[in-house]
Amino acid sequence: MSLLTAPRRLYTPSLYLAVTPLSRPTRSYSSPPPTIPSRTPDGKLTWDKYFTLRRKRKNMERGFLIPTSLLSIGGSVAYVATRPVDPTPIFGQDPIVIGSLGILCCGVAGVLIGPIIGSSVWKLLHREEVRLMEERDREFYQHIKQNRADPSLFSLRNPAPDYYGEKIKSVQEYRTWLRKQRECIRKGTFHIGEDT
């Protein structure tokens, strides 16, 4: 069989047209599609909306981490580079070592300041949700405090599963976190997996 021969037809056109509809079913747009409310009747955020906003806030905090660290390192390098070279030791060390440690400390300070700036920017951009988020944060951390396992139950074979609930990003993950906490309590209480 040559490559230039025509391919065989796998269907007959009349059968294909008889099976496939020529027009799409029409949809009535008289009523808008149902939306999930972002607030409960008492004015609080829903848990899904809370976790969405919480994820956005964390991403904003992480987004400012690298620029602030680079700016602080750049500023400290510019400062150290413009200083005149003095060969006398500082604290018994070479001035280059002390300057390098200063640059490193400025980078760490930039990493620590980045999330603070990111959180402040997020609060400026979401002013109407800040109070609602703070209420839900308090309520969420109260749930975490009530339901987490006692630290005295933790061991090498029974480690703490996300003690502060920082990895929880949805209601389903919260339920998974609760199951893990109960499993940790069960293992710690009955010493399952421990060598005696």
CSV table of C-alpha atoms in Angstrom, one decimal, residues 11 17 19-20 26-27 36 59 66 75 90-91 118 121 158 168 186:
chain,number,residue,atom,x,y,z
A,11,TYR,CA,-18.3,5.9,7.9
A,17,LEU,CA,-25.7,12.8,9.4
A,19,VAL,CA,-26.9,10.0,14.0
A,20,THR,CA,-25.5,13.4,14.8
A,26,THR,CA,-30.9,25.8,23.0
A,27,ARG,CA,-30.6,27.0,26.5
A,36,ILE,CA,-23.0,30.1,45.6
A,59,ASN,CA,-0.1,33.8,48.1
A,66,ILE,CA,11.3,37.4,47.1
A,75,GLY,CA,20.4,47.9,49.3
A,90,ILE,CA,36.0,44.6,63.0
A,91,PHE,CA,35.3,42.4,66.1
A,118,GLY,CA,2.1,41.3,51.6
A,121,VAL,CA,-1.3,45.1,50.7
A,158,ASN,CA,3.1,9.1,66.0
A,168,ILE,CA,-5.9,23.3,55.4
A,186,ARG,CA,-6.3,7.0,69.1
